[in-house]
């Protein structure tokens, strides 16, 4: 068991170091490295933090402080799909709150939660720049405007397949 | 002769189905063996008509919209390639009243060209500003920008020329141009539109800024919520580098300038310039106390110009047509044009570029056509989540930095969010406080604690617990936040809260009285 743990740790370190090697030549490399690590693992694993800190000559607390400051970085991988729903004013003005309630009901989860079957993670986002096509959402990077009951149903069907 | 059909790749259009339309169109073109090609252009900004397909005919461009994938067959049957008639035909897109009434300077090419084709950009007047700039001394370029009257379009309205001059005069072995593309304000998307629809204009503006101030490196700090802008920018930067517009010798001159795109990580406060610089350096995006100004000690402690996307994208036309040409648009101390974004519950939502000076009422009622729901307009929020809510009584306010300030409002990044009469202003005020609490960087107490207490106080007000006392408390909190916060996040949150309280007091009255009032 312990051996397996050590091996997993070594694996995280090796993959993290590969990301670091590619990006550490940049000016101000920490955010690009964290984006790279998140792309590699689907999250920023705890065990990656000391590796990054060591490579950039920072304290672990400093790296942790940066990771926890930004909304985008996850400590656990998200579900297979990520649904971001805009919660800002323009979307509110077009009934965004009601659509948000409906989607939470249909998906059976609240914001910041992942469905038990791991199918989808629901996140709030404050503006996708689609304010003239409100209410809006982004599903796995694909933008969706003028959300209504029909589109909500389509989204739910898509994440469940 | 191959016919060119335009289908936008702008994310607003994509959100309404543009990719499906392009795919259906490509399939039909192949099936019918038609001599036509598809160009993915930017958006003209008329989102109620998106996806808007245009076809280049011998008589000029003809538009159709809003087009769905299922319409493609019928459109081709109706003679789309010759601009044939169809129920979705809109005629010449530039004669649509919403478009015809604009004065497009910064957005002149947006929706017309292929955003990542440098040849197309040059064919439509691109690079003329940069070529002119290369013939001038840095001080002469800065003078042109100063004389144009251009003020930062990011919200604060600080004169761009003065900022550039400070960096020009600052000593440093390395200087930077940083483009603030962290367009986090709700109701704004003009930065996104220009980056997706005409990224070369931003690249050209940044190169001119570099030549003017002696900076050799530029960064575009882009929010992570804009993946399509990132794709377009990177394609355009690569094309510019290959053509020698960027690199060691800009267009064969002795000036070097190169740039890269950096992606943020979902923090609203990084739209504040010093927080953005900290984030670029790889730190938490926390606000720095000023002085020192970024112009003296900015990115990595070096002299830095930090400007908004639209500010930088306005520079090429100034350098092309001259300071006077630009200055002749506008009113008072608000010169040139401003891309106004009509959003939310509005019938004709989109981007409307116009000289400063139109009234808020003209914009919302005439240009925007009132609400999308068809109900009465009750409130509009101008300038993002930190902007004031204006009632109809203030619709005679002209779009001008000073005129808005005189009525305790702000233009900000010129986003207008329209609400109909179903809006609950107490709820909107609470949201403003909640948003500030979620997004506060935490460095200063008035913002960090004030916003949390603000939410609690407004919740007590909604629950009818000593309402008069809560109103007094929230007013006091707003005062502390306004004067005690380090940056605009805490400092401006009182605008939406206090304007809601001032102009819509009936929504803040105890529940039984509210019912009686209705």
XYZ file of C-alpha atoms in Angstrom:
679
model
C 0.000 0.000 0.000
C 2.699 2.414 1.046
C 4.775 1.451 -1.926
C 1.837 2.202 -4.174
C 1.480 5.614 -2.496
C 5.135 6.384 -3.043
C 4.817 5.415 -6.646
C 1.750 7.626 -7.154
C 3.662 10.485 -5.584
C 6.587 9.913 -7.921
C 4.168 9.860 -10.845
C 2.630 13.211 -9.853
C 6.110 14.674 -9.449
C 7.290 13.400 -12.832
C 4.263 14.685 -14.719
C 4.375 18.014 -12.860
C 8.065 18.399 -13.643
C 7.383 17.787 -17.323
C 4.922 20.706 -17.312
C 7.366 22.885 -15.376
C 10.254 22.142 -17.734
C 8.209 23.293 -20.667
C 7.073 26.579 -19.110
C 9.627 27.750 -16.561
C 11.452 29.875 -19.141
C 8.493 32.278 -19.281
C 8.441 35.529 -17.360
C 6.082 35.032 -14.401
C 5.594 31.319 -15.085
C 3.410 30.290 -12.123
C -0.064 30.758 -13.649
C 0.860 29.103 -16.960
C 2.349 26.188 -14.979
C -0.788 25.833 -12.853
C -2.957 25.892 -16.005
C -0.678 23.232 -17.483
C -0.833 21.061 -14.372
C -4.617 21.346 -14.265
C -4.782 20.323 -17.920
C -2.553 17.332 -17.173
C -4.407 16.050 -14.089
C -7.842 17.655 -14.396
C -7.050 19.481 -11.168
C -4.065 20.847 -9.264
C -3.159 17.899 -7.016
C -1.926 18.668 -3.500
C 1.216 16.685 -4.190
C 2.101 18.915 -7.131
C 2.410 22.012 -4.918
C 5.794 21.217 -3.288
C 7.203 20.226 -6.690
C 6.185 23.589 -8.175
C 7.371 25.503 -5.113
C 10.737 23.818 -5.290
C 11.197 24.502 -9.009
C 10.281 28.199 -8.756
C 12.067 28.810 -5.467
C 8.828 29.720 -3.711
C 7.440 28.529 -0.395
C 4.679 25.923 -0.442
C 2.444 28.457 1.302
C 2.967 30.943 -1.513
C 1.978 28.406 -4.160
C -1.004 27.266 -2.102
C -2.024 30.909 -1.657
C -2.072 31.430 -5.414
C -3.939 28.181 -6.164
C -6.630 28.892 -3.592
C -7.051 32.524 -4.691
C -8.271 31.811 -8.220
C -11.699 30.347 -8.956
C -10.482 28.242 -11.885
C -8.159 25.898 -10.023
C -9.673 22.713 -8.613
C -8.321 20.470 -5.900
C -10.387 17.515 -7.175
C -11.092 16.629 -10.806
C -14.429 17.827 -12.180
C -17.140 15.594 -13.588
C -16.988 14.355 -17.181
C -18.807 17.514 -18.250
C -18.496 21.001 -16.808
C -21.511 23.276 -17.068
C -20.893 26.941 -16.306
C -23.987 29.072 -15.921
C -23.767 32.844 -16.050
C -25.179 34.452 -12.916
C -24.462 38.109 -13.702
C -26.887 40.992 -14.182
C -27.603 40.791 -17.908
C -28.537 37.121 -17.538
C -30.548 37.901 -14.397
C -32.569 40.450 -16.377
C -33.646 37.699 -18.797
C -34.766 35.172 -16.214
C -31.368 33.596 -15.565
C -32.186 32.841 -11.937
C -35.231 30.753 -12.889
C -33.210 28.804 -15.484
C -30.470 28.249 -12.905
C -33.028 26.869 -10.444
C -34.482 24.636 -13.138
C -31.099 23.246 -14.173
C -30.159 22.523 -10.576
C -33.449 20.669 -10.215
C -32.988 18.695 -13.444
C -29.391 17.789 -12.647
C -30.106 17.096 -8.990
C -27.101 19.127 -7.847
C -26.382 22.641 -6.624
C -23.670 25.022 -7.763
C -20.099 23.892 -6.997
C -21.256 20.259 -6.891
C -20.542 17.229 -9.055
C -23.269 14.682 -9.767
C -22.843 11.409 -7.852
C -22.341 9.458 -11.101
C -19.535 11.872 -12.007
C -21.373 13.037 -15.125
C -21.371 16.779 -14.577
C -20.025 19.597 -12.416
C -22.123 22.762 -12.140
C -20.358 26.084 -11.662
C -21.444 29.702 -11.517
C -19.646 32.139 -13.797
C -19.914 35.902 -13.733
C -20.223 36.903 -17.356
C -19.308 35.051 -20.528
C -19.566 38.214 -22.635
C -22.804 36.920 -24.165
C -24.892 39.611 -22.488
C -26.891 40.400 -25.627
C -27.846 36.696 -25.936
C -28.815 36.172 -22.289
C -29.226 33.947 -20.367
C -26.061 32.104 -21.319
C -23.989 29.077 -20.395
C -20.844 27.212 -21.393
C -20.800 23.418 -21.589
C -17.277 21.981 -21.902
C -16.107 25.166 -23.589
C -19.061 25.346 -25.995
C -21.079 28.537 -25.583
C -24.879 28.496 -25.454
C -27.056 31.605 -25.650
C -30.737 32.382 -25.015
C -31.215 29.510 -22.614
C -34.766 28.338 -22.186
C -36.552 25.217 -21.015
C -35.850 23.416 -24.313
C -32.130 24.166 -24.242
C -31.959 23.224 -20.565
C -33.458 19.820 -21.435
C -30.936 19.385 -24.271
C -28.045 20.175 -21.927
C -29.269 17.655 -19.379
C -29.677 14.992 -22.051
C -26.167 15.674 -23.345
C -24.410 15.412 -19.978
C -26.260 12.199 -19.127
C -25.159 10.326 -22.266
C -16.093 33.082 -59.991
C -16.077 31.679 -56.480
C -18.740 33.247 -54.284
C -17.777 34.184 -50.717
C -20.245 33.486 -47.935
C -19.601 34.881 -44.463
C -20.641 33.028 -41.322
C -19.430 34.632 -38.055
C -17.054 32.832 -35.678
C -17.661 35.323 -32.876
C -18.720 33.539 -29.683
C -22.026 35.431 -29.507
C -22.882 33.999 -32.904
C -21.521 30.591 -31.955
C -23.763 30.602 -28.883
C -26.708 31.034 -31.232
C -25.714 28.213 -33.583
C -23.226 29.680 -36.115
C -21.057 26.540 -36.238
C -24.044 24.376 -37.134
C -24.974 26.832 -39.875
C -21.439 26.817 -41.286
C -21.360 23.031 -41.226
C -24.744 22.683 -42.936
C -23.712 25.254 -45.518
C -20.419 23.473 -46.269
C -22.253 20.167 -46.695
C -24.821 21.660 -49.074
C -22.137 23.465 -51.094
C -20.315 20.155 -51.570
C -23.500 18.240 -52.327
C -24.732 20.756 -54.881
C -21.229 21.245 -56.323
C -21.498 24.999 -55.934
C -18.584 27.333 -56.587
C -18.595 28.987 -53.171
C -16.320 29.308 -50.142
C -17.112 30.078 -46.517
C -15.204 32.750 -44.590
C -15.667 32.864 -40.839
C -15.845 36.594 -40.088
C -16.462 38.463 -36.837
C -19.851 39.764 -35.763
C -21.361 43.062 -36.878
C -22.773 43.180 -33.370
C -26.483 42.875 -34.148
C -27.092 39.894 -31.930
C -30.829 39.648 -32.420
C -29.992 38.826 -36.053
C -27.178 36.372 -35.313
C -26.163 34.039 -36.790
C -26.194 36.555 -39.634
C -24.957 35.075 -42.912
C -23.691 37.420 -45.605
C -22.955 36.738 -49.233
C -20.731 38.869 -51.456
C -22.669 39.557 -54.673
C -21.829 41.778 -57.647
C -24.140 44.384 -56.104
C -22.418 44.255 -52.697
C -23.000 42.226 -49.578
C -26.431 40.838 -48.784
C -27.333 39.612 -45.291
C -29.682 36.929 -44.001
C -30.591 36.351 -40.399
C -31.085 34.961 -37.926
C -30.172 31.786 -39.832
C -30.486 28.321 -38.335
C -28.949 25.171 -39.845
C -32.392 23.991 -40.967
C -32.798 27.148 -43.088
C -29.709 26.509 -45.227
C -31.361 24.333 -47.890
C -34.216 26.760 -48.464
C -31.802 29.700 -48.568
C -29.750 28.046 -51.314
C -32.953 27.143 -53.172
C -33.924 30.813 -53.037
C -30.639 31.761 -54.712
C -28.505 32.705 -51.717
C -25.369 32.909 -53.876
C -26.891 35.725 -55.956
C -28.454 37.483 -52.966
C -31.861 35.994 -53.784
C -35.010 36.872 -51.913
C -36.057 34.891 -48.859
C -38.022 35.543 -45.686
C -34.718 35.884 -43.771
C -33.186 38.352 -46.254
C -32.063 41.595 -44.644
C -30.559 43.325 -47.682
C -27.402 45.398 -47.344
C -26.268 44.854 -43.753
C -24.912 48.402 -43.542
C -28.373 49.811 -44.281
C -29.982 48.111 -41.281
C -30.924 51.150 -39.146
C -29.070 49.881 -36.046
C -25.878 49.678 -38.110
C -26.445 52.729 -40.303
C -26.774 55.011 -37.262
C -23.342 54.084 -35.922
C -20.028 55.830 -36.356
C -17.671 52.914 -36.642
C -14.035 53.863 -36.129
C -12.598 51.212 -33.787
C -14.997 48.582 -35.085
C -14.690 49.631 -38.732
C -13.594 46.174 -39.900
C -15.407 44.019 -37.368
C -17.821 41.652 -39.103
C -16.435 42.565 -42.519
C -13.040 40.884 -42.704
C -11.645 37.462 -41.994
C -10.271 38.188 -38.502
C -7.077 36.164 -38.954
C -6.215 37.180 -42.518
C -3.542 39.867 -42.534
C -4.114 40.487 -46.271
C -7.782 41.158 -45.595
C -6.815 43.469 -42.739
C -4.466 45.485 -44.949
C -6.967 45.566 -47.798
C -9.383 47.291 -45.415
C -7.018 49.987 -44.199
C -5.056 47.999 -41.624
C -1.398 48.799 -40.788
C -1.628 52.369 -42.100
C -1.465 53.691 -38.534
C 1.598 51.591 -37.750
C 3.343 52.684 -40.960
C 2.684 56.324 -40.095
C 3.950 55.790 -36.561
C 7.224 54.356 -37.889
C 7.917 57.675 -39.618
C 7.582 59.633 -36.347
C 9.636 60.008 -33.189
C 8.199 58.448 -30.017
C 7.386 61.906 -28.651
C 5.483 62.770 -31.837
C 3.386 59.594 -31.577
C 2.590 60.317 -27.945
C 1.598 63.863 -28.894
C -0.832 62.569 -31.537
C -2.475 60.263 -29.007
C -2.631 63.062 -26.440
C -4.096 65.517 -28.953
C -6.759 63.013 -30.002
C -8.290 63.301 -26.536
C -8.417 59.509 -26.184
C -9.197 58.495 -22.611
C -8.894 54.970 -21.264
C -11.911 53.000 -22.414
C -11.602 50.530 -19.556
C -13.698 52.650 -17.250
C -11.517 55.102 -15.372
C -11.234 57.437 -18.351
C -7.641 58.500 -17.688
C -6.026 60.295 -20.673
C -4.073 57.684 -22.645
C -1.465 60.133 -23.961
C -0.463 61.211 -20.456
C -0.009 57.583 -19.424
C 2.158 56.874 -22.467
C 4.209 60.004 -21.902
C 5.004 58.949 -18.339
C 6.312 55.605 -19.598
C 8.237 57.283 -22.431
C 10.025 59.497 -19.910
C 10.574 56.754 -17.330
C 14.016 55.142 -17.194
C 14.249 51.382 -17.502
C 16.322 48.835 -19.405
C 13.073 47.069 -20.297
C 9.525 48.396 -20.609
C 6.223 46.628 -21.157
C 2.885 47.148 -22.854
C 0.172 45.254 -21.004
C -3.266 44.924 -22.522
C -6.007 44.503 -19.972
C -8.300 41.977 -21.646
C -9.912 40.858 -18.402
C -13.330 42.094 -19.477
C -15.180 40.899 -16.407
C -18.009 43.420 -16.226
C -21.457 42.055 -16.827
C -23.049 43.735 -19.808
C -19.778 44.265 -21.640
C -18.357 42.368 -24.585
C -16.748 44.967 -26.837
C -13.244 43.719 -25.971
C -14.312 40.193 -26.791
C -15.851 41.302 -30.079
C -12.760 43.154 -31.237
C -10.403 40.338 -30.203
C -12.554 37.771 -32.010
C -13.567 39.948 -34.942
C -10.503 42.109 -35.656
C -7.552 41.025 -33.501
C -4.988 42.731 -35.770
C -6.276 46.159 -34.741
C -5.283 45.360 -31.157
C -1.929 43.953 -32.240
C -1.286 47.083 -34.310
C -2.298 49.341 -31.423
C 0.058 47.533 -29.053
C 2.939 47.712 -31.533
C 2.386 51.465 -31.859
C 2.330 51.787 -28.070
C 5.626 49.891 -27.944
C 7.286 52.159 -30.503
C 5.921 55.259 -28.735
C 7.246 54.344 -25.302
C 10.296 52.207 -26.016
C 8.666 48.985 -24.830
C 9.692 45.818 -26.639
C 7.401 43.277 -25.067
C 3.637 43.130 -24.807
C 1.276 40.908 -22.868
C -2.419 40.465 -23.436
C -3.921 39.333 -20.135
C -7.070 37.547 -21.240
C -9.767 36.187 -18.963
C -10.254 32.429 -19.069
C -13.956 32.837 -19.837
C -13.034 33.881 -23.416
C -11.609 30.740 -25.075
C -12.600 31.859 -28.589
C -10.835 35.193 -28.211
C -7.701 33.309 -27.206
C -7.845 31.203 -30.379
C -8.352 34.218 -32.666
C -5.623 36.265 -30.958
C -3.069 33.481 -31.159
C -3.787 32.848 -34.838
C -3.479 36.571 -35.559
C -0.256 36.992 -33.541
C 1.323 34.083 -35.434
C 0.300 35.628 -38.753
C 1.645 39.043 -37.699
C 4.944 37.518 -36.614
C 5.335 35.613 -39.897
C 4.695 38.790 -41.876
C 7.208 40.814 -39.841
C 4.590 43.047 -38.205
C 5.921 41.712 -34.903
C 9.462 40.661 -34.130
C 12.980 42.057 -34.128
C 12.403 44.515 -36.978
C 8.810 45.728 -37.213
C 8.002 46.156 -40.930
C 11.738 46.368 -41.621
C 12.360 49.212 -39.147
C 14.803 49.292 -36.231
C 11.988 48.808 -33.719
C 11.528 45.454 -31.995
C 8.248 44.402 -30.472
C 6.693 41.052 -29.718
C 3.770 39.906 -27.615
C 2.066 36.931 -26.084
C -1.313 36.031 -24.664
C -1.627 35.056 -20.992
C -4.775 33.492 -19.602
C -6.197 34.519 -16.237
C -7.740 32.106 -13.777
C -11.195 33.414 -13.017
C -10.780 36.368 -10.669
C -12.813 39.502 -11.365
C -10.424 41.717 -9.404
C -7.665 40.996 -11.943
C -9.421 43.527 -14.177
C -8.014 46.144 -11.782
C -4.708 47.138 -13.308
C -2.366 46.528 -10.385
C -4.057 43.254 -9.423
C -3.665 42.219 -13.051
C 0.066 42.960 -12.920
C 0.455 40.864 -9.769
C -1.419 38.043 -11.470
C 0.817 38.256 -14.558
C 3.825 38.021 -12.273
C 2.407 34.780 -10.889
C 1.005 36.036 -7.605
C -2.443 36.285 -6.083
C -4.233 39.061 -7.944
C -4.184 41.579 -5.136
C -4.412 45.299 -5.548
C -1.238 47.340 -5.085
C -1.275 50.667 -3.341
C -0.427 53.582 -5.673
C 2.086 55.243 -5.910
C 4.272 53.937 -7.384
C 2.302 54.133 -10.606
C 2.575 51.210 -13.034
C 4.008 53.736 -15.503
C 7.050 53.980 -13.200
C 7.083 50.554 -11.545
C 4.718 48.183 -13.288
C 5.206 44.626 -14.492
C 8.248 43.077 -12.769
C 8.961 46.554 -11.404
C 9.566 48.001 -14.869
C 7.852 50.982 -16.534
C 4.594 49.667 -17.973
C 1.768 50.987 -20.098
C -1.396 49.206 -19.064
C -4.381 49.939 -21.263
C -7.718 48.384 -22.015
C -8.344 46.511 -25.297
C -10.530 49.237 -26.783
C -8.097 52.005 -25.820
C -5.275 50.240 -27.659
C -7.543 49.283 -30.569
C -8.502 52.961 -30.986
C -4.884 54.006 -31.587
C -4.436 52.729 -35.179
C -7.219 54.939 -36.550
C -5.812 57.956 -34.697
C -2.378 57.334 -36.226
C -3.991 56.718 -39.616
C -6.374 59.659 -39.840
C -4.789 62.035 -37.354
C -5.573 63.361 -33.895
C -7.986 66.001 -35.130
C -10.113 63.544 -37.063
C -10.658 61.517 -33.908
C -11.098 64.496 -31.594
C -13.862 65.924 -33.777
C -16.176 63.158 -32.583
C -17.718 63.427 -29.127
C -18.664 66.090 -26.607
C -17.005 68.019 -23.784
C -13.941 66.191 -22.539
C -15.237 62.855 -23.872
C -13.697 62.664 -27.342
C -13.975 60.150 -30.139
C -16.335 57.212 -30.222
C -17.325 54.653 -27.646
C -18.570 51.129 -28.312
C -21.795 50.975 -26.347
C -23.094 47.538 -25.470
C -26.871 47.195 -25.280
C -27.616 44.084 -23.280
C -29.876 42.163 -20.979
C -33.597 42.550 -21.457
C -33.437 44.570 -24.673
C -35.064 43.954 -28.036
C -32.153 44.975 -30.242
C -29.173 43.888 -28.186
C -25.681 44.363 -29.508
C -22.761 46.667 -30.021
C -23.412 50.257 -31.027
C -20.358 52.400 -31.688
C -21.129 56.088 -31.560
C -19.584 59.414 -30.676
C -20.115 60.416 -27.058
C -23.196 62.511 -26.387
C -26.282 60.429 -27.214
C -28.716 60.286 -24.329
C -29.331 57.132 -22.343
C -33.004 57.213 -23.355
C -32.167 57.385 -27.081
C -29.893 54.400 -26.679
C -32.305 52.237 -24.700
C -35.632 53.180 -26.313
C -34.736 54.114 -29.913
C -31.649 52.079 -30.671
C -32.351 49.181 -28.317
C -36.080 49.206 -29.034
C -37.113 48.774 -25.391
C -37.268 45.427 -23.624
C -37.152 41.972 -25.169
C -40.051 40.882 -22.976
C -42.183 43.771 -24.226
C -42.801 45.100 -20.721
C -41.888 48.588 -19.554
C -38.214 49.466 -18.961
C -37.803 50.103 -15.251
C -34.066 50.333 -14.623
C -30.801 50.229 -16.514
C -27.426 49.500 -15.028
C -24.624 51.290 -16.812
C -20.953 50.397 -16.380
C -20.945 46.812 -15.137
C -21.653 45.262 -11.752
C -20.149 48.336 -10.051
C -22.212 50.790 -12.076
C -25.282 52.702 -10.939
C -28.881 51.758 -11.698
C -30.673 54.612 -13.456
C -34.467 55.019 -13.573
C -36.330 56.453 -16.560
C -36.212 59.848 -14.860
C -32.495 60.015 -15.685
C -32.822 58.919 -19.312
C -31.930 62.416 -20.501
C -28.338 61.895 -19.272
C -25.940 62.203 -22.209
C -23.316 59.508 -22.683
C -20.334 61.473 -21.380
C -17.968 60.675 -18.508
C -18.660 63.928 -16.655
C -22.443 63.945 -17.215
C -22.752 60.466 -15.715
C -20.503 61.356 -12.787
C -22.647 64.423 -12.082
C -25.587 62.073 -11.514
C -23.661 59.646 -9.319
C -23.221 57.163 -12.096
C -20.411 55.993 -14.316
C -19.927 54.964 -17.912
C -17.343 52.363 -17.049
C -16.781 50.102 -20.013
C -20.026 51.358 -21.577
C -22.203 48.339 -20.961
C -25.919 49.023 -20.549
C -28.011 46.291 -18.932
C -31.748 46.783 -19.340
C -34.318 45.503 -16.823
C -38.090 45.442 -17.215
C -40.635 46.205 -14.492
C -40.375 42.733 -12.964
C -36.985 43.606 -11.446
C -36.621 43.650 -7.665
C -34.107 46.367 -6.859
C -33.483 45.149 -3.318
C -32.406 41.854 -4.824
C -30.101 43.670 -7.286
C -28.547 45.688 -4.460
C -27.967 42.503 -2.497
C -26.385 40.885 -5.562
C -23.942 43.799 -5.886
C -22.793 43.278 -2.287
C -22.643 39.506 -2.739
C -20.603 39.838 -5.928
C -18.146 42.117 -4.126
C -17.881 39.597 -1.281
C -17.190 36.714 -3.701
C -14.665 38.632 -5.772
C -12.898 40.753 -3.138
C -9.151 40.143 -3.196
C -9.206 40.515 0.560
C -6.405 43.021 0.920
C -8.399 45.926 2.336
C -10.967 45.711 5.127
C -13.767 47.967 3.789
C -14.174 45.792 0.707
C -13.615 42.397 2.332
C -15.739 42.894 5.454
C -18.027 45.661 4.207
C -19.472 43.581 1.408
C -20.198 40.599 3.686
C -21.891 42.832 6.239
C -23.747 44.503 3.374
C -25.290 41.177 2.308
C -26.355 40.458 5.894
C -27.840 43.912 6.348
C -29.853 43.713 3.135
C -31.054 40.241 4.119
C -32.330 41.676 7.403
C -34.012 44.454 5.436
C -35.697 41.893 3.170
C -36.865 40.018 6.284
C -38.376 43.266 7.570
C -36.204 43.428 10.674
C -35.956 47.085 11.748
C -35.873 48.270 8.115
C -35.098 51.928 8.815
C -32.093 50.916 10.864
C -30.832 48.639 8.060
C -31.122 51.397 5.478
C -29.087 53.651 7.753
C -26.503 50.910 8.295
C -26.145 50.053 4.617
C -25.724 53.738 3.776
C -22.985 54.010 6.370
C -21.302 50.834 5.087
C -21.381 52.184 1.544
C -19.775 55.390 2.689
C -16.945 53.483 4.366
C -16.459 51.243 1.329
C -16.490 54.173 -1.087
C -13.852 56.187 0.721
C -11.871 53.444 2.434
C -11.335 50.806 -0.243
C -8.047 50.426 -2.090
C -9.563 49.916 -5.545
C -12.759 50.219 -7.547
C -14.189 46.849 -6.503
C -14.931 47.957 -2.955
C -14.967 51.627 -3.865
C -17.629 51.385 -6.550
C -19.912 48.661 -5.153
C -21.793 51.485 -3.387
C -22.881 52.796 -6.831
C -25.343 49.983 -7.624
C -26.409 49.700 -3.980
C -26.979 53.383 -3.286
C -28.524 54.137 -6.694
C -31.028 51.320 -6.170
C -31.822 52.691 -2.726
C -32.076 56.297 -3.935
C -34.038 55.835 -7.156
C -36.180 52.853 -6.212
C -36.921 53.378 -2.499
C -40.260 51.569 -2.800
C -38.412 48.253 -3.202
C -36.658 48.831 0.118
C -39.781 49.518 2.122
C -41.252 46.945 4.477
C -43.320 44.324 2.692
C -46.852 45.416 3.753
C -46.121 48.974 2.661
C -44.754 47.712 -0.676
C -47.995 45.906 -1.332
C -50.003 48.962 -0.384
C -47.916 51.053 -2.738
C -48.584 48.777 -5.706
